[in-house]
mmCIF file of C-alpha atoms in Angstrom:
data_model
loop_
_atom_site.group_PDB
_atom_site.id
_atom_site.type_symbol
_atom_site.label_atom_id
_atom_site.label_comp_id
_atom_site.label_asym_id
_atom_site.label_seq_id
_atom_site.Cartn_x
_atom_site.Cartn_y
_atom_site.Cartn_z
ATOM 1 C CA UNK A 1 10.233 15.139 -11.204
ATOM 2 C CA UNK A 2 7.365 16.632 -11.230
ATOM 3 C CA UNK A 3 7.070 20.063 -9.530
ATOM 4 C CA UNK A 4 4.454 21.046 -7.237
ATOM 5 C CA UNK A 5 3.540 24.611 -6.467
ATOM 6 C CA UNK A 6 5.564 25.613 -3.164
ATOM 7 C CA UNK A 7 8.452 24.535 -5.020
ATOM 8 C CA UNK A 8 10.541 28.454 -4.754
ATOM 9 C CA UNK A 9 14.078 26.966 -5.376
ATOM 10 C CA UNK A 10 14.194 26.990 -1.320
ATOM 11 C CA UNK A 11 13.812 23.536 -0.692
ATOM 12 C CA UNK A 12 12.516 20.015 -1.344
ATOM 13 C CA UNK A 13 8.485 20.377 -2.160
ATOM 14 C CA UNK A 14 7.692 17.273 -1.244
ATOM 15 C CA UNK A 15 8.840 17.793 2.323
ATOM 16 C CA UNK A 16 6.361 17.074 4.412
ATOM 17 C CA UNK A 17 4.045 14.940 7.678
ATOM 18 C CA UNK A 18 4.083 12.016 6.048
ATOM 19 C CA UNK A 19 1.749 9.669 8.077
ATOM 20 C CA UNK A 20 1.256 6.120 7.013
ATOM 21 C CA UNK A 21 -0.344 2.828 7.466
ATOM 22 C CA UNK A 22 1.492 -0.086 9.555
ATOM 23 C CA UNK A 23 1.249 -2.938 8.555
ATOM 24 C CA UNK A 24 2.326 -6.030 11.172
ATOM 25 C CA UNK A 25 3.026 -9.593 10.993
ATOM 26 C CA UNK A 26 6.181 -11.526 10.382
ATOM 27 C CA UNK A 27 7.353 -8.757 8.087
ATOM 28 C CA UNK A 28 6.453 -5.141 8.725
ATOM 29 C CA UNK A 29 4.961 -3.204 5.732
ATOM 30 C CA UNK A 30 4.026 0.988 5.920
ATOM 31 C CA UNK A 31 1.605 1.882 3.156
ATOM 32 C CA UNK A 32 1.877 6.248 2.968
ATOM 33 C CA UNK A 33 -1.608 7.585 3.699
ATOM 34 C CA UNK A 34 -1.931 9.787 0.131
ATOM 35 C CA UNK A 35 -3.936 12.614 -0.808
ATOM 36 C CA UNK A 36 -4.313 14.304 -4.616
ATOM 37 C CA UNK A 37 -2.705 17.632 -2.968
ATOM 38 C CA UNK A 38 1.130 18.857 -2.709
ATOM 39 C CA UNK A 39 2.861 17.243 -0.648
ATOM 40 C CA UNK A 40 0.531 13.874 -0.317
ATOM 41 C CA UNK A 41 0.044 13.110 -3.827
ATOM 42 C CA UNK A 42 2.337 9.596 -3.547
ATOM 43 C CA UNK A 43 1.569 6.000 -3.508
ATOM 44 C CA UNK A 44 4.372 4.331 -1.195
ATOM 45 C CA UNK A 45 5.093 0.891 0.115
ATOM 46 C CA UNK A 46 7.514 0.244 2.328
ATOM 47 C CA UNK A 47 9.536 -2.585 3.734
ATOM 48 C CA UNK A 48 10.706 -1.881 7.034
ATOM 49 C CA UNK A 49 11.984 -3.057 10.080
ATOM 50 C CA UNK A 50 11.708 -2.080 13.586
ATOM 51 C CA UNK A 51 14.023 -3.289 17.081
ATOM 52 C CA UNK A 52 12.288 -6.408 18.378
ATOM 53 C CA UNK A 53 10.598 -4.267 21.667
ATOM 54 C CA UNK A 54 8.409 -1.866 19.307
ATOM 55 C CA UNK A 55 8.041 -5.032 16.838
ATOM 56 C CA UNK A 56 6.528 -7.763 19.666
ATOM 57 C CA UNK A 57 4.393 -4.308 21.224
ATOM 58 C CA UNK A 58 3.178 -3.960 17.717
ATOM 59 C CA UNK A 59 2.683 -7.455 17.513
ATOM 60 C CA UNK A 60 0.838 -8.325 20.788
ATOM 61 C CA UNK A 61 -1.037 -5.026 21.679
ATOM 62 C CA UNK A 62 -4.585 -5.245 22.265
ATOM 63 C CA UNK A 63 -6.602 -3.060 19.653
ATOM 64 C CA UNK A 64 -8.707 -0.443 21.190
ATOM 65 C CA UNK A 65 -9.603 1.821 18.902
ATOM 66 C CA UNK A 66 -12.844 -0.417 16.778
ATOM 67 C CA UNK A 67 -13.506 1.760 14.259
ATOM 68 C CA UNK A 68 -9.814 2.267 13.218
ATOM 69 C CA UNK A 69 -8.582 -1.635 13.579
ATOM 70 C CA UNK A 70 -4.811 -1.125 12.323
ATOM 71 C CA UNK A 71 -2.334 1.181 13.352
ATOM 72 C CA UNK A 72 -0.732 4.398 12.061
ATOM 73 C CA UNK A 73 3.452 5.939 12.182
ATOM 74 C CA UNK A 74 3.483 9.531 11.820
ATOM 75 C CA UNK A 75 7.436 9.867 10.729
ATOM 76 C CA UNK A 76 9.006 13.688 11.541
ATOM 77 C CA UNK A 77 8.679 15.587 8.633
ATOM 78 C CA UNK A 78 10.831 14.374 5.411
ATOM 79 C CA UNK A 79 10.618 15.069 1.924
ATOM 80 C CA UNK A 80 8.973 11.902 0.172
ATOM 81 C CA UNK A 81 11.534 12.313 -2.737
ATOM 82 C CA UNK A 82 14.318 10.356 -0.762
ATOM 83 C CA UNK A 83 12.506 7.163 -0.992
ATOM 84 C CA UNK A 84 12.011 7.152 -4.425
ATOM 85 C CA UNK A 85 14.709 4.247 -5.682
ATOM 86 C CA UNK A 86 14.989 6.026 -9.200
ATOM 87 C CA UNK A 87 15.841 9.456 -7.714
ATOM 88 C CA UNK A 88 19.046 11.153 -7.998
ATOM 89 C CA UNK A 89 19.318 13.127 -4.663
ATOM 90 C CA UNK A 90 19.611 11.486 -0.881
ATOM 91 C CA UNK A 91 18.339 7.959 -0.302
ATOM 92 C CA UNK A 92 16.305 7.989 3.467
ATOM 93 C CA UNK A 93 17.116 4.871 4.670
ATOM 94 C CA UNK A 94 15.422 5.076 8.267
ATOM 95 C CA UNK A 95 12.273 7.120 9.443
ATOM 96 C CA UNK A 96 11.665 8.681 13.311
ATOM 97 C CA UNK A 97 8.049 8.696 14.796
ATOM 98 C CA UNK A 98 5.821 7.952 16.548
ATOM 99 C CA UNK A 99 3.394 4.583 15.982
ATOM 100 C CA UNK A 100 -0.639 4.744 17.123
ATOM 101 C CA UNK A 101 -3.240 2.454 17.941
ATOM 102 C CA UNK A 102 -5.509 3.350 15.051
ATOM 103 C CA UNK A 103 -5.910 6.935 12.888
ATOM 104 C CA UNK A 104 -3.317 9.512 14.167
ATOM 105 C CA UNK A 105 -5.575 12.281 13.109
ATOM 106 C CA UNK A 106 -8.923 10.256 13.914
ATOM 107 C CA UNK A 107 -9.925 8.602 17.346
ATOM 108 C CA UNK A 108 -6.484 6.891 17.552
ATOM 109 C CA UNK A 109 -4.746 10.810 18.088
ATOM 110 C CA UNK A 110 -6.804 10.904 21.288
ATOM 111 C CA UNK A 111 -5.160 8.068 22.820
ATOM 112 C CA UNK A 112 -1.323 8.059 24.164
ATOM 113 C CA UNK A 113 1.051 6.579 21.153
ATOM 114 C CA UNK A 114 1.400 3.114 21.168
ATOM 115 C CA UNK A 115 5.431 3.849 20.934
ATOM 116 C CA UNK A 116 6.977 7.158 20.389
ATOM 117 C CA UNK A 117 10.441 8.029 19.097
ATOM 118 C CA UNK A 118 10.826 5.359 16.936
ATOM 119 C CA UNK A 119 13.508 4.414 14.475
ATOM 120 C CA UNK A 120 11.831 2.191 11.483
ATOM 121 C CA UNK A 121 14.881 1.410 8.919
ATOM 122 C CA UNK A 122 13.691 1.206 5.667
ATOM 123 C CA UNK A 123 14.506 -2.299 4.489
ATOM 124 C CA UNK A 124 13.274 -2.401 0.974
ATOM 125 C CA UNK A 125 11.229 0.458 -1.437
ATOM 126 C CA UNK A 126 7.977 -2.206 -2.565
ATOM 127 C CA UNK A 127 6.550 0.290 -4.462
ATOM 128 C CA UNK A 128 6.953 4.438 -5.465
ATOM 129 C CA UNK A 129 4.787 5.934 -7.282
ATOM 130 C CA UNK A 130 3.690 9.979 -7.606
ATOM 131 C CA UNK A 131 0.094 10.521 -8.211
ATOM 132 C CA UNK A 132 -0.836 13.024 -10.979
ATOM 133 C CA UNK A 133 -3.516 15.712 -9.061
ATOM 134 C CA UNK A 134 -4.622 16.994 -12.142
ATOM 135 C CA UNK A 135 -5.808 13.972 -14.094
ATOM 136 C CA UNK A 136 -9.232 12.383 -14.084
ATOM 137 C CA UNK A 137 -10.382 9.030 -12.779
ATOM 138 C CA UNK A 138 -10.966 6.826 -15.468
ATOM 139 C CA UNK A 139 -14.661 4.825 -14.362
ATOM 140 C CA UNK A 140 -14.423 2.104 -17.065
ATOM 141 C CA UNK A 141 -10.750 1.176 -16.092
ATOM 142 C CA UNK A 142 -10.599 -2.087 -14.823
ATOM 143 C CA UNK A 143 -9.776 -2.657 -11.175
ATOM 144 C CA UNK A 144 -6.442 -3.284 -10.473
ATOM 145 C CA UNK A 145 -4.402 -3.713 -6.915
ATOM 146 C CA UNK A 146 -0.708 -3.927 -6.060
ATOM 147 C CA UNK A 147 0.440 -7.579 -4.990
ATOM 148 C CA UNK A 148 2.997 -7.910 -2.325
ATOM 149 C CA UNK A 149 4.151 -9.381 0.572
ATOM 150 C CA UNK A 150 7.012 -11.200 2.253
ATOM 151 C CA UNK A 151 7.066 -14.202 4.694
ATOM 152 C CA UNK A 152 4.005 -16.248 4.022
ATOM 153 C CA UNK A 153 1.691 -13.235 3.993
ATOM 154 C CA UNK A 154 0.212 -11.259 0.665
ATOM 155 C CA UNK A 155 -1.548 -7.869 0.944
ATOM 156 C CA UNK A 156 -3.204 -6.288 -2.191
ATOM 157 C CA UNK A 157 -3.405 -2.591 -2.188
ATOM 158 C CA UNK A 158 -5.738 -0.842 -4.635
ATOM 159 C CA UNK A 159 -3.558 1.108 -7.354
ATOM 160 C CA UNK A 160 -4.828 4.645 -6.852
ATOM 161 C CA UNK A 161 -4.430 6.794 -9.831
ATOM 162 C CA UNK A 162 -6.474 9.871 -10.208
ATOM 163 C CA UNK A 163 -9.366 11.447 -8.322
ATOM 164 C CA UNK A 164 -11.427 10.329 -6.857
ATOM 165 C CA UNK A 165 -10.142 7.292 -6.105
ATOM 166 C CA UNK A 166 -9.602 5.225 -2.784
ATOM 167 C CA UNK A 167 -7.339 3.623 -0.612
ATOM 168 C CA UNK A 168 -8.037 0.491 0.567
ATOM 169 C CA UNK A 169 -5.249 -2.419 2.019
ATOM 170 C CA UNK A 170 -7.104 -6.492 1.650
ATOM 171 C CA UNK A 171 -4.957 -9.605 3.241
ATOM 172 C CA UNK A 172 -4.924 -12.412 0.881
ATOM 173 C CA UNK A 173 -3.951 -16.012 -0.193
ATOM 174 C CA UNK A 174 -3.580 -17.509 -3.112
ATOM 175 C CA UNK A 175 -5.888 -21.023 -3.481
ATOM 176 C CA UNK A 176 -3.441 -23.635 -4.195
ATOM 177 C CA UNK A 177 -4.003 -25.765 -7.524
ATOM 178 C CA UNK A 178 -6.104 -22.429 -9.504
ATOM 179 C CA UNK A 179 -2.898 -21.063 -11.153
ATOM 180 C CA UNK A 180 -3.626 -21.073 -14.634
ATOM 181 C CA UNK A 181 -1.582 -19.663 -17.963
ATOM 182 C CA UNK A 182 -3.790 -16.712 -20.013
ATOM 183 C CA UNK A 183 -5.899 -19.789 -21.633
ATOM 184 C CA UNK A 184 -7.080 -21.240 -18.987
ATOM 185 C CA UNK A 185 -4.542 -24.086 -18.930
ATOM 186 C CA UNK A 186 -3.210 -25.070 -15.702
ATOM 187 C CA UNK A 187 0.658 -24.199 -14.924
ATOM 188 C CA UNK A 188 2.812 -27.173 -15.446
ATOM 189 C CA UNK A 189 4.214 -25.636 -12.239
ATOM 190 C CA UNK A 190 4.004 -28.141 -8.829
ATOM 191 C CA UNK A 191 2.311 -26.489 -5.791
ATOM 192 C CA UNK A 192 5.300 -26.344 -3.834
ATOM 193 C CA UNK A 193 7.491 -24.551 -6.523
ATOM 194 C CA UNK A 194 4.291 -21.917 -6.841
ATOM 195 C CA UNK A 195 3.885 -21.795 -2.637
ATOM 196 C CA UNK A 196 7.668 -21.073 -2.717
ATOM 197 C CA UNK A 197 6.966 -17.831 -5.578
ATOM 198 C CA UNK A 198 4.542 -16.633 -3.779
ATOM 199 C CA UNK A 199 6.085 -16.340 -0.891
ATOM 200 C CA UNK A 200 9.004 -14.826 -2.082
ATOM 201 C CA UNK A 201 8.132 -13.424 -5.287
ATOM 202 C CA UNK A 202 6.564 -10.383 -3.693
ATOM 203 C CA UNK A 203 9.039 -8.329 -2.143
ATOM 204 C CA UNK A 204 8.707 -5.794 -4.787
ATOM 205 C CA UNK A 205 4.771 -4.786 -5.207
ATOM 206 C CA UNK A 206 3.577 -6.363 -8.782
ATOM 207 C CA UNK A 207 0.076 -5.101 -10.802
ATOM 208 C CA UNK A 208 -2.801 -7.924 -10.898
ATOM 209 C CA UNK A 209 -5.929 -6.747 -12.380
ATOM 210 C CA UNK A 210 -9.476 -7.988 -11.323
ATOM 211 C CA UNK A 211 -10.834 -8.972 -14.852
ATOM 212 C CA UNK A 212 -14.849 -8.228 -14.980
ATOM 213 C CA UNK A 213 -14.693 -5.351 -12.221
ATOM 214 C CA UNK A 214 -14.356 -1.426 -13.180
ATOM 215 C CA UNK A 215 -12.258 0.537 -10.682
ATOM 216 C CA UNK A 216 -14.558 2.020 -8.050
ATOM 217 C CA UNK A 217 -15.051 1.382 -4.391
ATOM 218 C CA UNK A 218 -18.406 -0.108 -5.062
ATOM 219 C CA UNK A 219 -16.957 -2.887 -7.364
ATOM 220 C CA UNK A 220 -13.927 -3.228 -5.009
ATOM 221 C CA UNK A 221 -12.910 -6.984 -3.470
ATOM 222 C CA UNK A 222 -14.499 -7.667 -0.118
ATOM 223 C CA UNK A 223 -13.555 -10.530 1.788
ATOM 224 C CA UNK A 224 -14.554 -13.054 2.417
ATOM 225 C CA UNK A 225 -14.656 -13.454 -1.331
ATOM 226 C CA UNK A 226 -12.530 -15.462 -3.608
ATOM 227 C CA UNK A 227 -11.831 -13.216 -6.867
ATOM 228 C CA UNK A 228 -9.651 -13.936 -10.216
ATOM 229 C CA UNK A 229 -6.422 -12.432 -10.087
ATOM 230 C CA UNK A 230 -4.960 -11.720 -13.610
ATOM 231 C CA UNK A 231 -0.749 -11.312 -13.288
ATOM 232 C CA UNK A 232 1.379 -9.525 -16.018
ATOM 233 C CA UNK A 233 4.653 -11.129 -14.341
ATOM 234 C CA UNK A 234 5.784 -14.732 -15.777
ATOM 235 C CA UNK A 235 5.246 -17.505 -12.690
ATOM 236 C CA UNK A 236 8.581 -20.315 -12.205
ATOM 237 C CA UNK A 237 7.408 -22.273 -15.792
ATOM 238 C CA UNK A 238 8.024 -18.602 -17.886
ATOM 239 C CA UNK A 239 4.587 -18.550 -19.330
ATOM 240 C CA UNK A 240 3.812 -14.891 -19.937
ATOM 241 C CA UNK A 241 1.295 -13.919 -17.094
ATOM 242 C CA UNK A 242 -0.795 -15.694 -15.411
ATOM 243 C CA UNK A 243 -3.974 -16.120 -13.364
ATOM 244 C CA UNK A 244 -4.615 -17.315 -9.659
ATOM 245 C CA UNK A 245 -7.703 -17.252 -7.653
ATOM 246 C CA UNK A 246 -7.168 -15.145 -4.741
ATOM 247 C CA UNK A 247 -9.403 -15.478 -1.351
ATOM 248 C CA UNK A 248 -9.677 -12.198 0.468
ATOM 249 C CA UNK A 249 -9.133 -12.281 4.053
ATOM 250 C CA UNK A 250 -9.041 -9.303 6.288
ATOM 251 C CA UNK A 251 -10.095 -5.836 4.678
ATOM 252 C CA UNK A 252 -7.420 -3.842 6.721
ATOM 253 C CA UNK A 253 -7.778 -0.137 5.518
ATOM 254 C CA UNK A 254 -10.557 1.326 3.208
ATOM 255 C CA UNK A 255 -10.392 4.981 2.647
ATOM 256 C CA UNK A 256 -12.747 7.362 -0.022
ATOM 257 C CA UNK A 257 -12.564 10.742 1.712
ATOM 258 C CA UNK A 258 -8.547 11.421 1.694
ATOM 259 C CA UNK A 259 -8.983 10.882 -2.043
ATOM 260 C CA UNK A 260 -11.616 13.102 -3.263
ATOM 261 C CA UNK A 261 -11.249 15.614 -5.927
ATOM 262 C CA UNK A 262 -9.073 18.250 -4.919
ATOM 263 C CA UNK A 263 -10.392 21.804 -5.082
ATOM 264 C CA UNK A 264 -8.912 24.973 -7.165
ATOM 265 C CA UNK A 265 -6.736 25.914 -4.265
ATOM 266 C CA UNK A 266 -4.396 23.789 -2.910
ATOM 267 C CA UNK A 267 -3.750 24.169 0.925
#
């Protein structure tokens, strides 16, 4: 692991406010809200479920924050090393906090939480990843998101990896009958057997790059566009990767600020 530079021996450094994105639907998803500065500098997905009063509150409220159209958890301080599933200390398995109705440290903070005192269990760890603050953000790379999703509904997140970079959370679906091998030859997969993977398949976050795009916010997808998605997993019929057109539907998140280059100091 990786150590940051509060680490004294006295502690955990990646203890910290930990505030992330909630994601609703039939399945609830947190996304961690990260930042290329001790303790921030992690990209975290989360499976989780909450008790069905916060969940159908979550579910039904009406939005009234319309600059900040998703809502936030702010979990009491933990360190962010518990969640990673190849650590060797204490696995967290539930978070406390409290859930807003947009930004908890933007207009959303100045309205009463939406809950408070929360307990969201974490059900599954869709992705873990630590961010490196020192390295520099590659402009030719080629833009690439995290795929995942459970129940009928896929999310892309954009793969942040060094600064400056940006956060941004899409809703997607995959266009039945454009799943294609590498070539360009259509799976021998039927559409039911491919609905089925990709509605299951996603539990754990998987890498699909965005062939023809470099990774910056200006060459980011935007719905309501219908991009290639290139896979790196094999789909039912084994093939290695493949390709699926994916039609953006709700941009949910889209950060640039939390992500700029970190100064000298850190704070």
């Amino acid at each position: 692991m990786h150590q940051g530079p509060h680490d004294h021996g006295d502690g955990d450094p990646t203890l910290g406010s930990h505030g992330m994105l909630l994601l609703g639907g039939e399945a609830f998803h947190m996304s961690h809200l990260p930042m290329f500065k001790y303790p921030h500098h992690f990209q975290v997905v989360l499976e989780v479920d909450l008790d069905d009063t916060v969940a159908s509150a979550v579910r039904s409220h009406r939005h009234r924050v319309p600059g900040e159209p998703y809502d936030t958890f702010v979990p009491e301080d933990f360190p962010m090393s518990e969640l990673d599933p190849l650590g060797s200390g204490p696995r967290r398995t539930s978070m406390t906090g409290d859930i807003f109705c947009g930004h908890f440290e933007r207009e959303g903070g100045h309205h009463p939480p939406l809950a408070e005192r929360i307990v969201a269990t974490v059900r599954n760890v869709v992705h873990f990843a630590e961010l490196d603050v020192q390295a520099e953000h590659r402009n030719d790379a080629e833009l690439a998101y995290l795929c995942f999703g459970r129940g009928g509904q896929l999310y892309l997140a954009h793969a942040i990896t060094a600064a400056p970079d940006f956060d941004q959370l899409l809703t997607v679906r995959t266009v039945p009958g454009t799943a294609t091998d590498p070539l360009g030859e259509r799976l021998p997969d039927d559409d039911a057997t491919l609905e089925k993977f990709f509605a299951e398949r996603f539990a754990v976050a998987e890498r699909v790059g965005i062939p023809g795009r470099t990774d910056g916010p200006d060459q980011r997808v935007v719905p309501p566009e219908t991009v290639d998605g290139a896979f790196f997993i094999a789909p039912p019929s084994g093939v290695h990767g493949f390709r699926v057109q994916l039609e953006a539907q709700r941009e949910v998140y889209m950060e640039t600020g939390d992500l700029r280059k970190p100064g000298h100091h850190h704070d």
